[in-house]
Coordinates of C-alpha atoms and ligand atoms in Angstrom, one line a residue:
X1 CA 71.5 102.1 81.2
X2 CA 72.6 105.6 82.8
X3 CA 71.0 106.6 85.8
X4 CA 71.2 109.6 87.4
X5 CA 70.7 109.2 91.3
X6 CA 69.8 111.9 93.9
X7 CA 69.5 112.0 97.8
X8 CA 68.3 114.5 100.1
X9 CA 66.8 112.5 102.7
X10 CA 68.7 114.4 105.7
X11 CA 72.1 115.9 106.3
X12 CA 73.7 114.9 102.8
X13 CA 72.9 116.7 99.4
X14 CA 74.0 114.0 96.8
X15 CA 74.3 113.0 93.4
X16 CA 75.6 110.2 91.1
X17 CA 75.5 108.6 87.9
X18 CA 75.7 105.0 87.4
X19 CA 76.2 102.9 84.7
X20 CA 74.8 99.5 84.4
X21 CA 77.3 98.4 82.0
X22 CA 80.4 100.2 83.8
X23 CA 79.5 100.6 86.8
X24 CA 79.6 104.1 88.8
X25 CA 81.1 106.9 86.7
X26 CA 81.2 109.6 89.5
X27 CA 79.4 110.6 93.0
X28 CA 79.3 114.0 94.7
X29 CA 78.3 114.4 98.3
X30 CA 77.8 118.1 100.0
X31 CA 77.6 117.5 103.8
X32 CA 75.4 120.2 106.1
X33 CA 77.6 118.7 109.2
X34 CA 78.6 122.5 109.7
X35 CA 75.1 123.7 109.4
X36 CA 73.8 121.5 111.7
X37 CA 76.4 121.1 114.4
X38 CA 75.8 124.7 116.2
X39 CA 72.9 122.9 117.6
X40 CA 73.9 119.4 118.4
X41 CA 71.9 117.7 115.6
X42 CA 69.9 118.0 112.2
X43 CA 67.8 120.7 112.4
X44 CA 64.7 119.7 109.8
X45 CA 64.0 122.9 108.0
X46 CA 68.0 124.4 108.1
X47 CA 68.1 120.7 106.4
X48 CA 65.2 121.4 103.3
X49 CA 66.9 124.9 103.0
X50 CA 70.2 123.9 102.6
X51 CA 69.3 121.2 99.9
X52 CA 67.7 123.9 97.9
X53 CA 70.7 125.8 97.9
X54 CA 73.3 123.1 96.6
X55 CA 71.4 120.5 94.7
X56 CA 71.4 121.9 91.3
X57 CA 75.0 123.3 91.5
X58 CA 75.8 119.8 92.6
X59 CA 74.6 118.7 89.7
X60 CA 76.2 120.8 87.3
X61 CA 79.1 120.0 88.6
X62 CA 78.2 116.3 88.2
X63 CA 77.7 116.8 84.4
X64 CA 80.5 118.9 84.0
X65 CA 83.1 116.6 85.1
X66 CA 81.6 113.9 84.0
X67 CA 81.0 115.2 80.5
X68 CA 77.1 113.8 80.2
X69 CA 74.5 115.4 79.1
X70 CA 70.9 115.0 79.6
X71 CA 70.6 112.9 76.2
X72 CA 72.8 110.5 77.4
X73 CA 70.6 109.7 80.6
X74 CA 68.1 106.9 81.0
X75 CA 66.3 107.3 84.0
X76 CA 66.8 109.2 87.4
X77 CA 66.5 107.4 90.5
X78 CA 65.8 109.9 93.5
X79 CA 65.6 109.2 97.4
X80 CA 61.6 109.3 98.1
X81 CA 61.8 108.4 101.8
X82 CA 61.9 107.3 104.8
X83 CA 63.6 110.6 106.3
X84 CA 63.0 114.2 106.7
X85 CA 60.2 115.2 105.1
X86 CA 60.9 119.0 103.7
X87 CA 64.4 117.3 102.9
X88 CA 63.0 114.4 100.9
X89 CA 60.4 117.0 98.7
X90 CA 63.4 119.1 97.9
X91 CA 65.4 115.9 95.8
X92 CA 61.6 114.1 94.9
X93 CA 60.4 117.5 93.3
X94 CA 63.7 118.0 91.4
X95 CA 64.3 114.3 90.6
X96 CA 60.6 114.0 89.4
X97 CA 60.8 117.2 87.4
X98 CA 64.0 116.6 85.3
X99 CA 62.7 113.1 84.5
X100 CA 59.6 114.7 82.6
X101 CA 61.5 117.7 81.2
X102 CA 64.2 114.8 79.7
X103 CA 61.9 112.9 78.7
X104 CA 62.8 109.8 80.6
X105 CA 61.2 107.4 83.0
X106 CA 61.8 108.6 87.8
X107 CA 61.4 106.3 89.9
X108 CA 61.3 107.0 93.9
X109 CA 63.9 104.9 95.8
X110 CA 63.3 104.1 99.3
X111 CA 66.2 105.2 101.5
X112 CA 66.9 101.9 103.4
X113 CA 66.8 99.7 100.1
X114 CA 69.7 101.9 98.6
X115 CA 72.0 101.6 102.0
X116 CA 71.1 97.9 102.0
X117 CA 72.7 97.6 98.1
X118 CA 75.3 99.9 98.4
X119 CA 78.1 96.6 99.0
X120 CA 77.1 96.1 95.0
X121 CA 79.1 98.8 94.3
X122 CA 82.3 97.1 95.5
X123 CA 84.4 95.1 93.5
X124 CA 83.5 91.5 95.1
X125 CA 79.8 92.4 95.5
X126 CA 77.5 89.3 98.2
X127 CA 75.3 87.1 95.9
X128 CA 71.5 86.8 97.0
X129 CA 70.5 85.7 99.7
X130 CA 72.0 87.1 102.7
X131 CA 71.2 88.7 105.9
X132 CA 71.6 92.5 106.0
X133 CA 72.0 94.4 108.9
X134 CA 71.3 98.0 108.3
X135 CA 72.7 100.6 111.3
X136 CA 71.6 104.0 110.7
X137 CA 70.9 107.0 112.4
X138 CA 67.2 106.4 111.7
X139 CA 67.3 102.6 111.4
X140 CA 68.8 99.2 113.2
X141 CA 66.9 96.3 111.3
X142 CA 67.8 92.7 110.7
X143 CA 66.5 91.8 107.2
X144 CA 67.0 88.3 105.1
X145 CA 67.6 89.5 101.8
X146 CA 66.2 87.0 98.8
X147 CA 66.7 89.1 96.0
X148 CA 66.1 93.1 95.1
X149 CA 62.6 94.0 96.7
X150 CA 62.3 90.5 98.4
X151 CA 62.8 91.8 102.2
X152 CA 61.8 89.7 105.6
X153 CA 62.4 92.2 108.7
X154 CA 63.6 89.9 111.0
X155 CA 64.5 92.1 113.9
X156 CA 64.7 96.0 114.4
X157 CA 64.8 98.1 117.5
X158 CA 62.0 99.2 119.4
X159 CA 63.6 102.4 120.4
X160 CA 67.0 104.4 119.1
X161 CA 68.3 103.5 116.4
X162 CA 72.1 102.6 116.5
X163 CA 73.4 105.5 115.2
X164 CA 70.9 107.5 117.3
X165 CA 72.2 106.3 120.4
X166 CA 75.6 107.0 119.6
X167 CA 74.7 110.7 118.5
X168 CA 72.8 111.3 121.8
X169 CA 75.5 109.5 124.0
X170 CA 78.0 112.0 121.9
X171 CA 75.2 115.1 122.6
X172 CA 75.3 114.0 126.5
X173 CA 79.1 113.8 127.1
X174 CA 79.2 117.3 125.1
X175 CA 81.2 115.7 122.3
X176 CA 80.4 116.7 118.9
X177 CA 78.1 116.3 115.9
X178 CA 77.7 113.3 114.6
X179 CA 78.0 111.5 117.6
X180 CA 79.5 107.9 115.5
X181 CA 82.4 109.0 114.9
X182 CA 82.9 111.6 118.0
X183 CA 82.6 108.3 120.1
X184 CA 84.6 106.1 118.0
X185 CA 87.5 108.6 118.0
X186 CA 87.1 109.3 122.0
X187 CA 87.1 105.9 122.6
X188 CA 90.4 104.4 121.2
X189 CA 91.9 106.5 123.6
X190 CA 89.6 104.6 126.3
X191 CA 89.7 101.7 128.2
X192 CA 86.4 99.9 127.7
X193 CA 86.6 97.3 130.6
X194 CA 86.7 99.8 133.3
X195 CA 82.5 100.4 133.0
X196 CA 80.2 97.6 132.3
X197 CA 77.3 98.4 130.1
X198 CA 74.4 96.0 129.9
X199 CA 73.5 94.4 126.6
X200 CA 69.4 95.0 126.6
X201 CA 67.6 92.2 125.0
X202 CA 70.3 89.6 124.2
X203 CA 69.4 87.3 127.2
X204 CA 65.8 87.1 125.4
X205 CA 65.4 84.6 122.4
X206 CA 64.7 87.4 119.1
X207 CA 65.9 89.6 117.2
X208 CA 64.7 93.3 118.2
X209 CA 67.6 95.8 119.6
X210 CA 67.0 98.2 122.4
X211 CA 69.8 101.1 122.5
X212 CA 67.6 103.7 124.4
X213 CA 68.8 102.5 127.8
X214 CA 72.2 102.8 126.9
X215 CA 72.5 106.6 126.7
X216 CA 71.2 107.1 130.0
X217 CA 73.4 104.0 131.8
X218 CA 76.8 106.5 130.0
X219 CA 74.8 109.8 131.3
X220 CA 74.5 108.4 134.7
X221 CA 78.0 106.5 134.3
X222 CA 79.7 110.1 133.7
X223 CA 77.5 112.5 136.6
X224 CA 78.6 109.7 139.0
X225 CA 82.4 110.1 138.1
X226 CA 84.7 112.5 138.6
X227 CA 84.4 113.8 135.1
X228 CA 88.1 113.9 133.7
X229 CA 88.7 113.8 130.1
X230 CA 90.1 109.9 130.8
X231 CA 86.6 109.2 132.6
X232 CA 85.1 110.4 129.3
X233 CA 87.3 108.5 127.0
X234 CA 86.6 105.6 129.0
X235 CA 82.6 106.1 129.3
X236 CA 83.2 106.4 125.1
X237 CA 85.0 103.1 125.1
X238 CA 82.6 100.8 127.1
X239 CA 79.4 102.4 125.2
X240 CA 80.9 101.7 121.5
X241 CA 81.7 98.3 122.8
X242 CA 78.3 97.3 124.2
X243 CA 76.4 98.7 121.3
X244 CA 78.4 97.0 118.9
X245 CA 78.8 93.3 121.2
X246 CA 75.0 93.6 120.8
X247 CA 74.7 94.1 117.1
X248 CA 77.6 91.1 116.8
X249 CA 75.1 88.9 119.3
X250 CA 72.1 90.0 116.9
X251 CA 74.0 89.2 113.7
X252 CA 75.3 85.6 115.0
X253 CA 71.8 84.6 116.2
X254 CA 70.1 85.9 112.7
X255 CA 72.7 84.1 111.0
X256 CA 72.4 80.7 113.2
X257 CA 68.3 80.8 112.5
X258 CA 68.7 81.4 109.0
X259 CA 71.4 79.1 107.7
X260 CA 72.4 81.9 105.8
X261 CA 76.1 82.1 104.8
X262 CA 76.7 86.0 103.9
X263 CA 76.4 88.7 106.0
X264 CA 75.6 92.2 104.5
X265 CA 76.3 95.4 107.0
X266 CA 75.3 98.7 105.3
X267 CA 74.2 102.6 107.3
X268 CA 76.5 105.0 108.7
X269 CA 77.3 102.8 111.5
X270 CA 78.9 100.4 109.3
X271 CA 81.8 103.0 109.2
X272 CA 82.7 101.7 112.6
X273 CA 86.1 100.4 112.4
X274 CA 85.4 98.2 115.7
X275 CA 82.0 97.2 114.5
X276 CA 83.6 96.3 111.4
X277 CA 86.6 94.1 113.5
X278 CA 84.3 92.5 115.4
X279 CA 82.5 91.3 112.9
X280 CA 85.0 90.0 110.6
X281 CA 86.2 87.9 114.1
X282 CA 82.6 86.4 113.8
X283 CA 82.6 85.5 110.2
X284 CA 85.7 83.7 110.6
X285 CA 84.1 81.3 113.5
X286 CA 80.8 80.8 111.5
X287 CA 82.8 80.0 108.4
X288 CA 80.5 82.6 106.8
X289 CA 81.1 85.6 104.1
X290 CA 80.9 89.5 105.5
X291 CA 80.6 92.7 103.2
X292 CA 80.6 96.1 103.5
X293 CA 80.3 99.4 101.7
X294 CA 83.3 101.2 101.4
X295 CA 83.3 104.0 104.3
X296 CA 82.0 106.8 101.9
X297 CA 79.3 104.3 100.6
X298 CA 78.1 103.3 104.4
X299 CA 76.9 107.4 105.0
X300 CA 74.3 108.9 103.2
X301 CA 75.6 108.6 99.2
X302 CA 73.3 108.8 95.9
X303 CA 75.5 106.4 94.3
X304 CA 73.1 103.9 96.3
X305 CA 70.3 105.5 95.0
X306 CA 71.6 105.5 91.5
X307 CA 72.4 102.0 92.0
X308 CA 68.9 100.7 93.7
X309 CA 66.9 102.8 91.0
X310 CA 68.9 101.3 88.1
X311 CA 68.3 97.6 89.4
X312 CA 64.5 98.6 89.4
X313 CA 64.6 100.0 85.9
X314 CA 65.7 97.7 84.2
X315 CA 63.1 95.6 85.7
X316 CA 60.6 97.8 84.0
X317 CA 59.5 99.3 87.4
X318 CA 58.9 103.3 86.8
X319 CA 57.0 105.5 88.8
X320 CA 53.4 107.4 87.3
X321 CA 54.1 111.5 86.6
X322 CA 53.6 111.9 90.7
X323 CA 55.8 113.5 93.3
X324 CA 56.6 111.0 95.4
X325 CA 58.0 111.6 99.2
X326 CA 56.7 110.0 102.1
X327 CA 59.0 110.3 105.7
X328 CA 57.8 107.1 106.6
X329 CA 58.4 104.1 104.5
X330 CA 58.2 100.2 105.3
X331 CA 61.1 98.6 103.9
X332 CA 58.7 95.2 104.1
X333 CA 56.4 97.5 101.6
X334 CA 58.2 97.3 98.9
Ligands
KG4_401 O1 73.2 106.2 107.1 P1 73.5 107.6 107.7 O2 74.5 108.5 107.0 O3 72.2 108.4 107.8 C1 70.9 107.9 108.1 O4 70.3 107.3 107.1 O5 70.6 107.9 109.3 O6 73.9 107.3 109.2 C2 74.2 108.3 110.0 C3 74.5 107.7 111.4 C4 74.7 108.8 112.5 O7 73.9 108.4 113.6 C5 76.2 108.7 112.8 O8 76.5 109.0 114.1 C6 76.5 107.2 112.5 O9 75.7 106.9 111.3 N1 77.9 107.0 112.2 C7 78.7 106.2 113.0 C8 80.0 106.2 112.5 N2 79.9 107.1 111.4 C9 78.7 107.5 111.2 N3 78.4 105.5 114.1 C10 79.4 104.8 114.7 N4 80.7 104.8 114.3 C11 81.0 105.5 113.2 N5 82.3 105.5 112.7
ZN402 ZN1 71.0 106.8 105.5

């Protein structure tokens, strides 16, 4: 089966085709990080606009280098939330409209489950079940994983979201847009012991995150200093390492309460080359499995969409001749 996936759910016009028998045969991402960085973060409507502009010559460039034509496709997977809501119309309306002018089945993805599969793109993809922690810019949630649409939430945040406390850290010590890897680059340079951040809610039995307080203890951290380029570097260091001590704590204790023996990471803070460190140290004391994306498959990608939407097709799932796009989406829904 050939499917055809599309995202538009924020910064990241994308498309893909992937092949249930081959695998992925190509993925194109556009990113609006230079649209959007004038002002420090996504700006909603530039977002819808910009999508507009470069999703259909995205896609004809797809199919060009690709060689497919329409005939050849299947089905077409699109991204129908959670996310930015003039965003997600722009690739739901398009998605929707080329499946009923080829003739073949849409089907509306939601944005989390495609992050959350995107490791079954690699080579040595996890078998079911596992635990899957998804870091985001819109999401941290700790989810056991039984098979495709089979979620328990175990844990999320009750504030910012991971990557959302790195991007306003990022925004506070004037670093730039998007704040991940701003921070992760200023802080190898750092030296992370020299602050001590607290670790919200790990002294509490559970699984919920809190991040919020952490961009204020690095705002107040750097006003109190004397503000030198080390001072930042060092502020940079000790945040990355407290947000990403806390999601190792998180991951340990989900994986203790479980029994589980595979540990899934997926979302743009999965790109975290620390993160990603620290959590192979873990795996190795639990005698446990960890997998990740590859870096370009941890960001916003429609090869995840095409993926996710596939897996749904061919269990005869299809969506009715309806538009679908809906900014905010239970993953537990599905
Ligand atoms: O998954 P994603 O591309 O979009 C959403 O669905 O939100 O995630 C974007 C988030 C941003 O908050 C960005 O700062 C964060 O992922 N991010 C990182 C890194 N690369 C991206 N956070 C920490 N370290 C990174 N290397
Ligand atoms: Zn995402």
């Amino acid at each position: 089966m050939l499917v055809l996936g599309i995202e538009t759910s924020c910064d990241d016009t994308a498309v893909a085709i992937y092949d249930s028998v081959n695998g992925l045969l190509a993925h194109k991402v556009y990113s609006q990080i230079d649209v959007h960085k004038l002002y420090g973060g996504v700006v909603p409507e530039l977002a819808a606009r910009d999508h507009l502009q470069k999703l259909m010559p995205l896609l004809l460039d797809l199919f060009k280098e690709t060689k497919i034509n329409k005939n050849q496709l299947n089905g077409i997977a699109y991204t129908a939330g959670p996310g930015l809501i003039g965003a997600l119309m722009v690739g739901a309306s398009i998605g929707r409209t080329l499946g009923w002018a080829f003739g073949i089945p849409a089907i509306g993805v939601h944005h989390m489950e495609g992050h959350l599969l995107a490791p079954m793109l690699e080579a040595c993809p996890p078998a079911f079940p596992f635990i899957a922690l998804l870091v985001s810019g819109g999401h941290t949630q700790l989810v056991s994983v039984e098979d495709i649409g089979k979620y328990i939430l175990l844990g999320e945040s009750l504030d910012d979201a991971a990557g959302e406390a790195f991007d306003k850290t990022a925004k506070l010590l004037g670093l730039g847009y998007p704040g991940g890897p701003a921070i992760a680059n200023l802080a190898e340079k750092g030296d992370n012991k020299r602050y001590n951040f607290p670790r919200p809610m790990v002294d509490r039995p559970g699984l919920d995150f809190s991040f919020s307080g952490l961009k204020t203890f690095a705002l107040n951290t750097w006003l109190n200093s004397n503000q030198t380029e080390k001072t930042k570097a060092d502020t940079a260091a000790a945040f990355q390492t407290a947000v990403i001590d806390i999601l190792v704590i998180k991951c340990r204790r989900a994986l203790q309460q479980t029994g589980l023996k595979r540990l899934v990471i997926a979302g743009g803070v999965s790109a975290n080359q620390l993160l990603r460190q620290q959590l192979a140290i873990m795996a190795n004391q639990l005698n446990i499995e960890v997998y990740f994306p590859r870096v370009a498959f941890c960001t916003d990608n429609a090869a995840m969409i095409a993926y996710a939407g596939c897996q749904r097709l061919l269990r005869g799932q299809q969506d009715e001749l309806v538009i679908k796009a809906t900014a905010r989406w239970s993953l537990t829904a599905l």
